[in-house]
Short mmCIF file of C-alpha atoms and ligand atoms in Angstrom, two decimals:
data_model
loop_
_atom_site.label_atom_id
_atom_site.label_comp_id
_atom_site.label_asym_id
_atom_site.label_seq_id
_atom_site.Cartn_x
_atom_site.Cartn_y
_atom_site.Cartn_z
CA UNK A 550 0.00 0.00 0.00
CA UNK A 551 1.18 3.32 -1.23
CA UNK A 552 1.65 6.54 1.39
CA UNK A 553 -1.00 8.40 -0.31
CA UNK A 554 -3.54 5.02 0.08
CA UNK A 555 -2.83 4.94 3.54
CA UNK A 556 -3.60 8.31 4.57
CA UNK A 557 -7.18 8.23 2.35
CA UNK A 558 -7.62 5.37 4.57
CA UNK A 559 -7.12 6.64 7.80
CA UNK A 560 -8.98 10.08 6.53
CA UNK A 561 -12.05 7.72 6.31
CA UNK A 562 -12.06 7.01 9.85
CA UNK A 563 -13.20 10.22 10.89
CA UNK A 564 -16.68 11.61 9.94
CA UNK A 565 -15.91 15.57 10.22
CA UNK A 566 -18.91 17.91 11.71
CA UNK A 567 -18.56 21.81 12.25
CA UNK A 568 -15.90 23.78 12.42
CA UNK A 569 -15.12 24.43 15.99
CA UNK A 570 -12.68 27.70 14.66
CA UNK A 571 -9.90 28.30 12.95
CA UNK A 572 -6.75 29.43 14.37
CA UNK A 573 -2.74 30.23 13.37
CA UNK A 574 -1.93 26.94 11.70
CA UNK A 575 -5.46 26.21 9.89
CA UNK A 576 -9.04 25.16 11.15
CA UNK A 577 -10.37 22.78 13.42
CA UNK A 578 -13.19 20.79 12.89
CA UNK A 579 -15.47 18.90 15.65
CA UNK A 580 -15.58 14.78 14.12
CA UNK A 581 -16.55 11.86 15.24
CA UNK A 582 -13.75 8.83 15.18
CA UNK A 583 -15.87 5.69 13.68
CA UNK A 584 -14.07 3.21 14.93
CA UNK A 585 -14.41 4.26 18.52
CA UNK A 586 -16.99 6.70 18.64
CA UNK A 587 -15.31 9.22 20.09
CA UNK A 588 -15.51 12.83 19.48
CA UNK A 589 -12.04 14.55 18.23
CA UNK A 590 -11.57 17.84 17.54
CA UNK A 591 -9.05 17.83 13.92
CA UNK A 592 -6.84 20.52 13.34
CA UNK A 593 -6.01 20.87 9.71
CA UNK A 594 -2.39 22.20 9.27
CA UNK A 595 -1.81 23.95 5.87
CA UNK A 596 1.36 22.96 4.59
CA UNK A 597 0.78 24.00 1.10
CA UNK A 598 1.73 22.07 -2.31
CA UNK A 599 4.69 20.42 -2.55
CA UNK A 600 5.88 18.57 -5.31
CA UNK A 601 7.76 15.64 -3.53
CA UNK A 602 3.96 15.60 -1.62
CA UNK A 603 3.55 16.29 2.04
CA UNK A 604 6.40 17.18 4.89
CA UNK A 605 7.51 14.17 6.15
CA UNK A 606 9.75 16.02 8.45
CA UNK A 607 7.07 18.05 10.32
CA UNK A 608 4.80 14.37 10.50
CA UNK A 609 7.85 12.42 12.10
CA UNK A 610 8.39 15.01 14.35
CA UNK A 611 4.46 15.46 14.87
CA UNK A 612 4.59 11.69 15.92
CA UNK A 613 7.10 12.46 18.59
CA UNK A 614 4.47 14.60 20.23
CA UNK A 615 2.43 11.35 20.37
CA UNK A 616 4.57 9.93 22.85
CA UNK A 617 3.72 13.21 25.11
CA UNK A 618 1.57 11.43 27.03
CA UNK A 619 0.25 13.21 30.01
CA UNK A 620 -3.14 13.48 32.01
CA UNK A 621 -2.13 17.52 31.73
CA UNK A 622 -1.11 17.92 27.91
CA UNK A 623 -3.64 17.32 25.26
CA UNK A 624 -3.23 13.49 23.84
CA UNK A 625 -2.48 13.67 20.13
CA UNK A 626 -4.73 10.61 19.41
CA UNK A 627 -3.37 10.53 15.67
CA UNK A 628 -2.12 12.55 12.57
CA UNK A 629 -2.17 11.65 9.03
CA UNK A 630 -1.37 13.64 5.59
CA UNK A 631 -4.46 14.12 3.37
CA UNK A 632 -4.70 15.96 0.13
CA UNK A 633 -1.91 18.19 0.78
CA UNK A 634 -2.50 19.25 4.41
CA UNK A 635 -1.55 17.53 7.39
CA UNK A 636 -4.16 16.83 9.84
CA UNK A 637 -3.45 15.84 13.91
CA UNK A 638 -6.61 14.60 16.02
CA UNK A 639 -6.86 15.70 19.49
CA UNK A 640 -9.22 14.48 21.76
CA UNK A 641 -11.96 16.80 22.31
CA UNK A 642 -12.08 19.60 24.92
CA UNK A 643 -15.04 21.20 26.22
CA UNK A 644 -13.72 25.31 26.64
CA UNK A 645 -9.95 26.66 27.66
CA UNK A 646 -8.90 28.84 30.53
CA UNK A 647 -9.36 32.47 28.35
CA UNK A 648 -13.38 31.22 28.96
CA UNK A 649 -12.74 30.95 32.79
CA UNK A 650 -11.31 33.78 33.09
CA UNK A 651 -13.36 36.11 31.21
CA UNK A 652 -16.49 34.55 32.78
CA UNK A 653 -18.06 37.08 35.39
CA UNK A 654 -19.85 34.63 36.24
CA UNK A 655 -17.41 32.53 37.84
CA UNK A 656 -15.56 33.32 40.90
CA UNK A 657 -12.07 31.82 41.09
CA UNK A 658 -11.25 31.11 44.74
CA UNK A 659 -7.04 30.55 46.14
CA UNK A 660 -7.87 26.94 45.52
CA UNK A 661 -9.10 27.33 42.14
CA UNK A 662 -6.62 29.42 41.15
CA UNK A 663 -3.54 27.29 42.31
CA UNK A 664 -5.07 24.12 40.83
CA UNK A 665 -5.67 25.83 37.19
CA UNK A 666 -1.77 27.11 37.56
CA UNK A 667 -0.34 23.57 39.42
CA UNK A 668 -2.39 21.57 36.18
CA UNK A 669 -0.63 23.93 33.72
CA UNK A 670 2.79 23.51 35.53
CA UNK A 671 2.69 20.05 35.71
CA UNK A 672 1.75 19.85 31.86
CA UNK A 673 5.13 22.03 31.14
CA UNK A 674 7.04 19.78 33.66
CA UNK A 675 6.23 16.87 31.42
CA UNK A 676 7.51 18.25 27.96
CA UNK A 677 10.37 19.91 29.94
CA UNK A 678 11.61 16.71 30.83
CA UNK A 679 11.04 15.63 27.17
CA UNK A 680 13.01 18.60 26.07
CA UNK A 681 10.13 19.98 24.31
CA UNK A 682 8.95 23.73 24.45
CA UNK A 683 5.51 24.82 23.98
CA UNK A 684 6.48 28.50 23.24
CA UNK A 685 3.46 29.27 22.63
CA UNK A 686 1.65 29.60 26.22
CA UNK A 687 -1.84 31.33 26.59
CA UNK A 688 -4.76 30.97 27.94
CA UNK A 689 -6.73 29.85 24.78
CA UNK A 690 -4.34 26.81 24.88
CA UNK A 691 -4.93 25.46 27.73
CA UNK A 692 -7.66 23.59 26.87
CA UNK A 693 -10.15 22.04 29.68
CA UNK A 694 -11.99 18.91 29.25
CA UNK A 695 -15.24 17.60 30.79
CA UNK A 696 -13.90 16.27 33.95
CA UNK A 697 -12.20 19.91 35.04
CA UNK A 698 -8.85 19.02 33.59
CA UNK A 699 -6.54 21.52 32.18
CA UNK A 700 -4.52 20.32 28.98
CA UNK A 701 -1.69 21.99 26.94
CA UNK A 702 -2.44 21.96 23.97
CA UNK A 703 -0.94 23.13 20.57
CA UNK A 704 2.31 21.90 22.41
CA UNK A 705 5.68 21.84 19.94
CA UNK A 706 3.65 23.02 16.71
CA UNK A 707 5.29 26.62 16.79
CA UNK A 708 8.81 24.69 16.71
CA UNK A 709 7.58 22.84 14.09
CA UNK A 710 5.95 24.82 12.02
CA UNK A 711 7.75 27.81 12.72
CA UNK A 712 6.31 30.61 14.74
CA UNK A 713 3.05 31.95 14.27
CA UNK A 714 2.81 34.26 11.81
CA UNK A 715 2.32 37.95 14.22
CA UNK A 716 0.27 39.76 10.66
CA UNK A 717 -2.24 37.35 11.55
CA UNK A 718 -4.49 39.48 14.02
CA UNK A 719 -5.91 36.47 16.41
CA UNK A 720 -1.40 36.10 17.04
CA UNK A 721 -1.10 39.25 18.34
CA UNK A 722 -1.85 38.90 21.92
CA UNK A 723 0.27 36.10 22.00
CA UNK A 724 2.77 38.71 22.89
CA UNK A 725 1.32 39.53 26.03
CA UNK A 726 2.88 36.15 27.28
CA UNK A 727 6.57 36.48 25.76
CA UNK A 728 9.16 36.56 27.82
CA UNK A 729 11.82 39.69 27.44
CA UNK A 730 14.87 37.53 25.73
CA UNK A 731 12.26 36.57 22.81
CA UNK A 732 11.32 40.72 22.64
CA UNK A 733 15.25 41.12 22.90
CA UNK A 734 15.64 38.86 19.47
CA UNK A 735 17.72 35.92 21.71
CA UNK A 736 18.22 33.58 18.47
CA UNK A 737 18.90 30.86 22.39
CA UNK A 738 16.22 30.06 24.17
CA UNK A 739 14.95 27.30 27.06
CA UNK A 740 12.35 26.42 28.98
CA UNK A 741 12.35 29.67 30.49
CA UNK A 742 10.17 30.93 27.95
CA UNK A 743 7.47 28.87 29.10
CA UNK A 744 7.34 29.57 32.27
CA UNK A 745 7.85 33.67 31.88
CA UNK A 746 4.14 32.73 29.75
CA UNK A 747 2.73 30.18 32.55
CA UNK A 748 3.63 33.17 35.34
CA UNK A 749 1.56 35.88 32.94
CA UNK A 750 -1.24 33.55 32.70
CA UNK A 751 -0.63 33.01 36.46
CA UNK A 752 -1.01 36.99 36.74
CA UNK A 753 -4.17 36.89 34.42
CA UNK A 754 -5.68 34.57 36.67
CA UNK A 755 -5.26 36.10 40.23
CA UNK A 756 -6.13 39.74 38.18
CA UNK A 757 -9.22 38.52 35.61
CA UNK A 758 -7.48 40.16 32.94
CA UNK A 759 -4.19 39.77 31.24
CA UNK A 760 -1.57 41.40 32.87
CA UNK A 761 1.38 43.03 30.41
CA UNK A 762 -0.67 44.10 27.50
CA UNK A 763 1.91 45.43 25.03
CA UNK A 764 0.75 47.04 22.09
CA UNK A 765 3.73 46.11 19.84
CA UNK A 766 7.04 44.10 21.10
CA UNK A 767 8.83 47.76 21.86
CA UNK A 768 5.93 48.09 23.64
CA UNK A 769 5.39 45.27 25.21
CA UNK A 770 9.38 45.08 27.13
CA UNK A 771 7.77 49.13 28.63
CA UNK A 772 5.25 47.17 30.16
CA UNK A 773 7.55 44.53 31.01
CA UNK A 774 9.98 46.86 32.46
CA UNK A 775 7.30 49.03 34.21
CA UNK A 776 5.88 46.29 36.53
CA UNK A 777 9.30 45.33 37.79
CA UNK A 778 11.52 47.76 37.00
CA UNK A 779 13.96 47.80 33.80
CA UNK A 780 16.39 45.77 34.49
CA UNK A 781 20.11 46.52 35.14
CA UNK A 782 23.25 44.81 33.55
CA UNK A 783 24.30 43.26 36.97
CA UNK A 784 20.74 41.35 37.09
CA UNK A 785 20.80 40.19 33.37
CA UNK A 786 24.33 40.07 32.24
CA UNK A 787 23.20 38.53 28.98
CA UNK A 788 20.71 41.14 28.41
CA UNK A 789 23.37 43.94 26.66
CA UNK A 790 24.36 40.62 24.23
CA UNK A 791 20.87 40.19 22.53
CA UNK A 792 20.25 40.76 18.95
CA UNK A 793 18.00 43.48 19.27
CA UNK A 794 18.73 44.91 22.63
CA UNK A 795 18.03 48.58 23.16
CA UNK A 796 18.50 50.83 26.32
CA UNK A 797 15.47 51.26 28.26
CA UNK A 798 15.34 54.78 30.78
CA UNK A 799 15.53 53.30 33.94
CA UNK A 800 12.70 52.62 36.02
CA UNK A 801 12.48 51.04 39.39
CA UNK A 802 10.25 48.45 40.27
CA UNK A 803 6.88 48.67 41.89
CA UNK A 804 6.13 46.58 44.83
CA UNK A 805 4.62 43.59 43.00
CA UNK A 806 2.07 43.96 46.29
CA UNK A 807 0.41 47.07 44.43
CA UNK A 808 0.21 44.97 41.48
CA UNK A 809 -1.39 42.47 43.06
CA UNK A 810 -3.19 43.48 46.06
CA UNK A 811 -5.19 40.13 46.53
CA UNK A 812 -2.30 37.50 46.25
CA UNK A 813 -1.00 35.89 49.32
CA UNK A 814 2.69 36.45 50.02
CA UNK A 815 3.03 32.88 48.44
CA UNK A 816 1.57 33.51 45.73
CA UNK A 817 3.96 36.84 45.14
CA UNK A 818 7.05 35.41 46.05
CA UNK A 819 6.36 32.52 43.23
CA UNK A 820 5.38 34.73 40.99
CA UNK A 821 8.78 36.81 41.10
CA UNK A 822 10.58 33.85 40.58
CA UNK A 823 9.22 33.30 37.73
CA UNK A 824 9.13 36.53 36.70
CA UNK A 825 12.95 36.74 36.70
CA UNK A 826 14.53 38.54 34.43
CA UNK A 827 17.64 36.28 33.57
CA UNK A 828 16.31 32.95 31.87
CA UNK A 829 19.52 31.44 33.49
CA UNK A 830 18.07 32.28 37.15
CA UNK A 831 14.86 31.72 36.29
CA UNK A 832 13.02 28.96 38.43
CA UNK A 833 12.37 25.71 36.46
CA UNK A 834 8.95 24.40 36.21
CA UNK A 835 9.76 21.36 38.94
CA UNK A 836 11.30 23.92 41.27
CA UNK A 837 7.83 25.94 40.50
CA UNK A 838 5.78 22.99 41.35
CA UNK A 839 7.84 22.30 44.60
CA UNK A 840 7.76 25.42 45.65
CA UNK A 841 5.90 26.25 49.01
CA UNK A 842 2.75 27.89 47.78
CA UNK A 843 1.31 24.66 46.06
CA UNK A 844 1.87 23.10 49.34
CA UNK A 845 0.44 25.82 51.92
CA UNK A 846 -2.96 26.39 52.46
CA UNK A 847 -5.59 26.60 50.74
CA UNK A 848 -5.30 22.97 48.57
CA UNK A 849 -5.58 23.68 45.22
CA UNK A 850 -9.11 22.99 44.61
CA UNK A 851 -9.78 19.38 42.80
CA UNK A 852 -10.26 19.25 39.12
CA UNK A 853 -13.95 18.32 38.85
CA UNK A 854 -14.70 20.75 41.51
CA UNK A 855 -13.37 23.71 39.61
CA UNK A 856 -16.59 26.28 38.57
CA UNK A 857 -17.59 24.88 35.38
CA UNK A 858 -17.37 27.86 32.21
CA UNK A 859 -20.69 28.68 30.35
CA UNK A 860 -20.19 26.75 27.02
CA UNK A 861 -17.79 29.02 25.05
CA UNK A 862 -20.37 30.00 22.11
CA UNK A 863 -22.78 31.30 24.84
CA UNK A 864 -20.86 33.72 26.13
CA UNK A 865 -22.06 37.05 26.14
CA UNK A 866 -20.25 40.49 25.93
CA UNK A 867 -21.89 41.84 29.04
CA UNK A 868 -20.48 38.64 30.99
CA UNK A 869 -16.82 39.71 30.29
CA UNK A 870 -15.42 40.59 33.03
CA UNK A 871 -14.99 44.80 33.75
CA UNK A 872 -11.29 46.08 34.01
CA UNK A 873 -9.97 45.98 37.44
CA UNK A 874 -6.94 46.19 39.49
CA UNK A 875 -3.95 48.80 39.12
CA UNK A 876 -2.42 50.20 36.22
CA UNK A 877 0.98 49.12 34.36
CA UNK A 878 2.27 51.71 31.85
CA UNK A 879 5.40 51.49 30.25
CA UNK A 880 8.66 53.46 30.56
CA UNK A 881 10.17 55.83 27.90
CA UNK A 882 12.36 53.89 25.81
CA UNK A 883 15.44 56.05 25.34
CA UNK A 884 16.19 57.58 21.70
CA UNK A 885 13.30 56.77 20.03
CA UNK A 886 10.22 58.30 17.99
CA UNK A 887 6.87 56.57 17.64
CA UNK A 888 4.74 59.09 16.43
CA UNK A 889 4.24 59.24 12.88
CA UNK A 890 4.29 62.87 10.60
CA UNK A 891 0.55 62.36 9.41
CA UNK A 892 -2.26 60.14 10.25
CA UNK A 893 -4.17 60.53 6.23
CA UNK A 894 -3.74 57.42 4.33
CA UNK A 895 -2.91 55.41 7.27
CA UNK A 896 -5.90 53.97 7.94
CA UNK A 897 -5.09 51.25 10.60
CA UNK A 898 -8.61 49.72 11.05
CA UNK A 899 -9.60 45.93 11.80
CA UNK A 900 -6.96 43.49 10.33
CA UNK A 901 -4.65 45.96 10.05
CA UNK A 902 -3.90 46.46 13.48
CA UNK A 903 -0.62 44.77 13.50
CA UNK A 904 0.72 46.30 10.68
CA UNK A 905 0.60 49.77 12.34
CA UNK A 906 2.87 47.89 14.68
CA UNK A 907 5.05 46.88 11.92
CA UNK A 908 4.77 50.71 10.89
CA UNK A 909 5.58 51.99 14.14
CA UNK A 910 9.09 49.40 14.75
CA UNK A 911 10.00 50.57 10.99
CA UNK A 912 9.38 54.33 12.61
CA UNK A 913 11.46 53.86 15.13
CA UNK A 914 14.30 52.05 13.46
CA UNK A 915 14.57 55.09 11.17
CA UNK A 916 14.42 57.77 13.36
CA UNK A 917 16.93 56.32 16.06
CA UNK A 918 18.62 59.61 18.11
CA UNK A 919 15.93 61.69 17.92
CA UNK A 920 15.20 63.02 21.33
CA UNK A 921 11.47 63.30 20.40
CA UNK A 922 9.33 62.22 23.69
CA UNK A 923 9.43 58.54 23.95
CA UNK A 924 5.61 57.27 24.08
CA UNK A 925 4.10 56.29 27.27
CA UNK A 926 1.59 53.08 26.60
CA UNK A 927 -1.82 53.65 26.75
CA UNK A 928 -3.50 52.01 29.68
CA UNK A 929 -7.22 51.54 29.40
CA UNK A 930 -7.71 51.21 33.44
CA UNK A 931 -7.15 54.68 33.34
CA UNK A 932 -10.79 54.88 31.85
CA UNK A 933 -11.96 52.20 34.53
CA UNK A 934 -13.17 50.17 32.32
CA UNK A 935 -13.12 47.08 31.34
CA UNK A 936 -10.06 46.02 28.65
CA UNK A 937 -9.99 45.77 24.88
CA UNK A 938 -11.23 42.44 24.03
CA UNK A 939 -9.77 40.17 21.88
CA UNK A 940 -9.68 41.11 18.89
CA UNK A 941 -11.41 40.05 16.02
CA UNK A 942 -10.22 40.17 12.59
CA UNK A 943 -12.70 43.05 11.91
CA UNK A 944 -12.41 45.08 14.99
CA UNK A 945 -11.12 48.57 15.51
CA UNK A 946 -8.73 48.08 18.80
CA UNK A 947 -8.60 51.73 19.32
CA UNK A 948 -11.94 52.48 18.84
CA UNK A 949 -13.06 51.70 22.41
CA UNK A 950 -10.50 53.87 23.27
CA UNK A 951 -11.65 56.88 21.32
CA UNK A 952 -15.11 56.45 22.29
CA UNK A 953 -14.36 56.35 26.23
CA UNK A 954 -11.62 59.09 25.39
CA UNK A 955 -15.12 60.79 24.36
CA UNK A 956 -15.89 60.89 27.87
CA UNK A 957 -13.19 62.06 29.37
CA UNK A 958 -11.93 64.91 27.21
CA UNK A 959 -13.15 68.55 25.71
CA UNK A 960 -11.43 69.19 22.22
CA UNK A 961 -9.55 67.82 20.00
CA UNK A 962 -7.09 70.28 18.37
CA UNK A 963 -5.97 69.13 14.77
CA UNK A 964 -2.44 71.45 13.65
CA UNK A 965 -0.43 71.01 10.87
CA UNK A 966 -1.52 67.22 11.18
CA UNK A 967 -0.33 67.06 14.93
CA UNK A 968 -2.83 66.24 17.16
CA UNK A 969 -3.38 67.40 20.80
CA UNK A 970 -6.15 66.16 23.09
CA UNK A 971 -7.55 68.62 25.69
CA UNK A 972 -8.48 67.63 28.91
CA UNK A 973 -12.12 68.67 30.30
CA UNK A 974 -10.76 69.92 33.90
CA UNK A 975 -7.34 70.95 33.31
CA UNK A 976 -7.75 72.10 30.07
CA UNK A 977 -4.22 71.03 29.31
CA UNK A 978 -3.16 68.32 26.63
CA UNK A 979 -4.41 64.87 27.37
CA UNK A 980 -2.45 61.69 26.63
CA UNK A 981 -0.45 63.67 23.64
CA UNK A 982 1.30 61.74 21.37
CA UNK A 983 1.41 58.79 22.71
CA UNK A 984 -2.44 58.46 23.02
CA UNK A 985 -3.22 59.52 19.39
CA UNK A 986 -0.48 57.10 17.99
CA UNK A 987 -2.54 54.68 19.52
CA UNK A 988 -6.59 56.03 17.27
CA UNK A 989 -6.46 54.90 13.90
CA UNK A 990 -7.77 57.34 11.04
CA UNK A 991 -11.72 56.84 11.46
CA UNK A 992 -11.26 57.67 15.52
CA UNK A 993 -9.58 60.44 15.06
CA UNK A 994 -11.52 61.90 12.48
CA UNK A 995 -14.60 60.44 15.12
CA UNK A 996 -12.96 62.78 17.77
CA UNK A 997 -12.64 65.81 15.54
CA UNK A 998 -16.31 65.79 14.67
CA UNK A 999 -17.26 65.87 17.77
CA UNK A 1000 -15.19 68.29 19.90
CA UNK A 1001 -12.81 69.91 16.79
N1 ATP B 805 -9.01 19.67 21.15
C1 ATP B 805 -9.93 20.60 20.94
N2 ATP B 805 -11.20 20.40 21.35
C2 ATP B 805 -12.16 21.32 21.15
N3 ATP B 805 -11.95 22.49 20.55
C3 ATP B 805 -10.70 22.74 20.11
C4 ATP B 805 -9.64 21.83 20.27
N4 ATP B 805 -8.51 22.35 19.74
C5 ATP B 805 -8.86 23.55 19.27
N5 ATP B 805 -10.17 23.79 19.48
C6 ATP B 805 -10.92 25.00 19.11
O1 ATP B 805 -10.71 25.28 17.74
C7 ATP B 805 -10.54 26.67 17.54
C8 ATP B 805 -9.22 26.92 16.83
O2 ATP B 805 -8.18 26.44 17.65
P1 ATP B 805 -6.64 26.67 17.38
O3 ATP B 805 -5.88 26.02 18.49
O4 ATP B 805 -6.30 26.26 16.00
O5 ATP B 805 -6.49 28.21 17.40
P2 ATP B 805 -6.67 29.24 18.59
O6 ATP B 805 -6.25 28.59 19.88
O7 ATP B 805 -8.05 29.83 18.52
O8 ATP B 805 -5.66 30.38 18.18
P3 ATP B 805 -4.09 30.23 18.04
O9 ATP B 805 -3.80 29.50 16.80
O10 ATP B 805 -3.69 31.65 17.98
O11 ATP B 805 -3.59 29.52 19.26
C9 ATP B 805 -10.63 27.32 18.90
O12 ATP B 805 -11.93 27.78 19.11
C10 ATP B 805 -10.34 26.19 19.85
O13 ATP B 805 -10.95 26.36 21.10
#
């Protein structure tokens, strides 16, 4: 029996239903296995024409992720090539933890908390030991089954495959979870990159909303840098090595208690290990999981007694969960200029979002020592409400912004394309450059109609 006979036979095994979604690496569909009757959930990996036929390469290494078998990672029940595409079936999982945490609905108790985080750790621990990475840790991959279990999923595809393409707009909060030596261009990277992720998911779940919410990768190290300080050669010698390393103006570090007002001093103390800045004194996952607050009071709670998430199509926009907690906002990065001449023509709506990002890096490449203002990142607690949601292919990010800006502010003042943003009480310019970098074309314009 030919390759190509085999995989039409092993395609016929599954009977394929709807499409559950489609996300970096192609869509998944729900199907039902007809041999066992089980219901799988089939990803369908794009791996375009080829002539020699499909990537035997990326399917050994795919069935090396079959042997990563773990009651905490996602089992890879099988994976076949069909017509060009490679597909891998997963068992099926009811929701993932980005449903927990955005459901109001649920309260997450210590208990709950420290079992969702010791489930994930445990998962890592696994592929550690197997010298696999994830890389690609977020709360819409850890996937949760019927029985309250948390599973990594999508576990070793980014090595595989490559990295997920950041133009596609669903990829770009997967920054929010990268760890500084990734933002830094390391080309050398561990298992430290997991757990920098599993600690921001860890600070998503004791704040109900993600933590570091970097609007581009510049960006994103401000925020990194503002919640605990930028850090100093002596603490990361590596650091001044990386490909892409820039100087940062130096801030000092918060007390993570302000960041975190509700965590026990556990909880904090974990955290800021794993929060470290050098990947070389980084705690491991196993130290992680040994470490004293998984074995303190409270328990963490057991798996089928963890609050159950509506189903993940039923949930509503007024059950997301309102913007809380204090405020990160990034430092100046030194000797560099964000803000672009002209806003006409540069549309940044929906899909685009990312490219402005692209935009912005180019901007600042090119206009390195300039002593412009560096940009401050635009926090949306300082509205008090609730954050940006995911976005959507089709969504304006900064539109929310512009229309609770609405609130907040008097005028708008348009000059020689620069625009300032007056402040109701003060009457003094509001979020200035920073802030308007942040509107796309149609908010602006929004903003001019009605105060200008
Ligand atoms: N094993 C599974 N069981 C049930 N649903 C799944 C399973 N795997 C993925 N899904 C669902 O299929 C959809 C697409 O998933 P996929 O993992 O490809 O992308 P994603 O997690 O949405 O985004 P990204 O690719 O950025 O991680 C999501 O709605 C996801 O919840």
């Amino acid at each position: 029996m030919t390759e190509l006979d085999l995989s039409k036979k092993v395609a016929d095994r599954y009977l394929k239903r709807e499409v559950l979604g489609e996300g970096t690496y192609g869509v998944v569909y729900k199907a039902i296995d007809t041999q066992t009757g089980q219901t799988v959930a089939i990803k369908k990996i794009r791996i375009g024409k080829q002539k020699e036929g499909v990537n035997f390469t990326a399917l050994r290494e795919i069935k090396l992720l079959k042997e990563l078998k773990d009651p905490n990672i996602i089992e890879l029940i099988d994976c076949f090539p069909h017509k060009g595409n490679l597909h891998l079936v997963f068992e099926f999982m009811e929701t993932d933890l980005e449903a927990v945490i955005r459901d109001r609905n649920i309260f997450l108790s210590p208990g709950d908390i420290k079992s969702y985080l010791q489930m994930t750790l445990k998962g890592l621990a696994h592929c550690h030991k197997k010298w696999v990475l994830h890389r690609d840790m977020k709360p819409n991959n850890l996937l949760i089954g019927p029985n309250g279990q948390l599973k990594l999923a999508d576990f070793g595809l980014a090595r595989i495959f490559g990295s997920p393409d950041r133009r596609f707009t669903h990829q770009v909060f997967a920054r929010w979870y990268r760890a500084p030596e990734l933002l830094f261009g390391t080309k050398q990277y561990g298992p430290g990159v997991d757990v920098w992720a599993a600690a921001c998911i860890f600070a998503e779940l004791l704040l109900r909303r993600p933590f570091l919410q970097g609007s581009s990768d510049i960006d994103q190290l401000g925020k990194i840098f503002a919640a605990f300080g930028t850090p100093s050669p002596s603490q990361w010698p590596d650091m001044l090595y990386l490909p892409d390393y820039v100087e940062y103006q130096y801030v000092p570090p918060p007390p993570l208690r302000s960041l975190f007002p509700m965590a026990t001093d556990d909880a904090l103390d974990l955290l800021s290990k794993m929060f470290t800045y050098d990947p070389k004194e980084r705690i491991s996952v196993q130290q992680a999981l040994e470490h004293r607050y998984f074995s303190c009071p409270p328990p963490p709670t057991d798996p089928e007694k963890l609050p159950r998430p509506a189903p993940k199509r039923e949930i509503k926009e007024s059950d997301l969960n309102p913007h809380e907690g204090p405020t990160v906002l990034s430092p100046a990065r030194k000797s560099r200029r964000v803000m672009r001449d002209g806003f006409e023509g540069n549309s940044l709506q929906g899909d685009k979002i990312d490219d402005n990002h692209a935009n912005l890096k180019q901007t600042v490449g090119d206009n390195a020592g300039t002593n412009d203002q560096a940009p401050m990142s635009l926090d949306f607690s300082v509205f008090g409400l609730k954050p940006p949601n995911r976005p959507t292919i089709n969504r304006c990010l900064t539109e929310e912004v512009a229309v609770q800006a609405d609130k907040h502010l008097t005028s708008v003042v348009v000059q020689r394309q620069k625009i300032t943003i007056i402040e109701e009480k003060s009457q003094k310019p509001y979020f200035p450059d920073p802030f308007v970098r942040n509107l796309c074309s149609s908010c602006i314009k929004k903003l001019v109609q009605v105060h200008g």
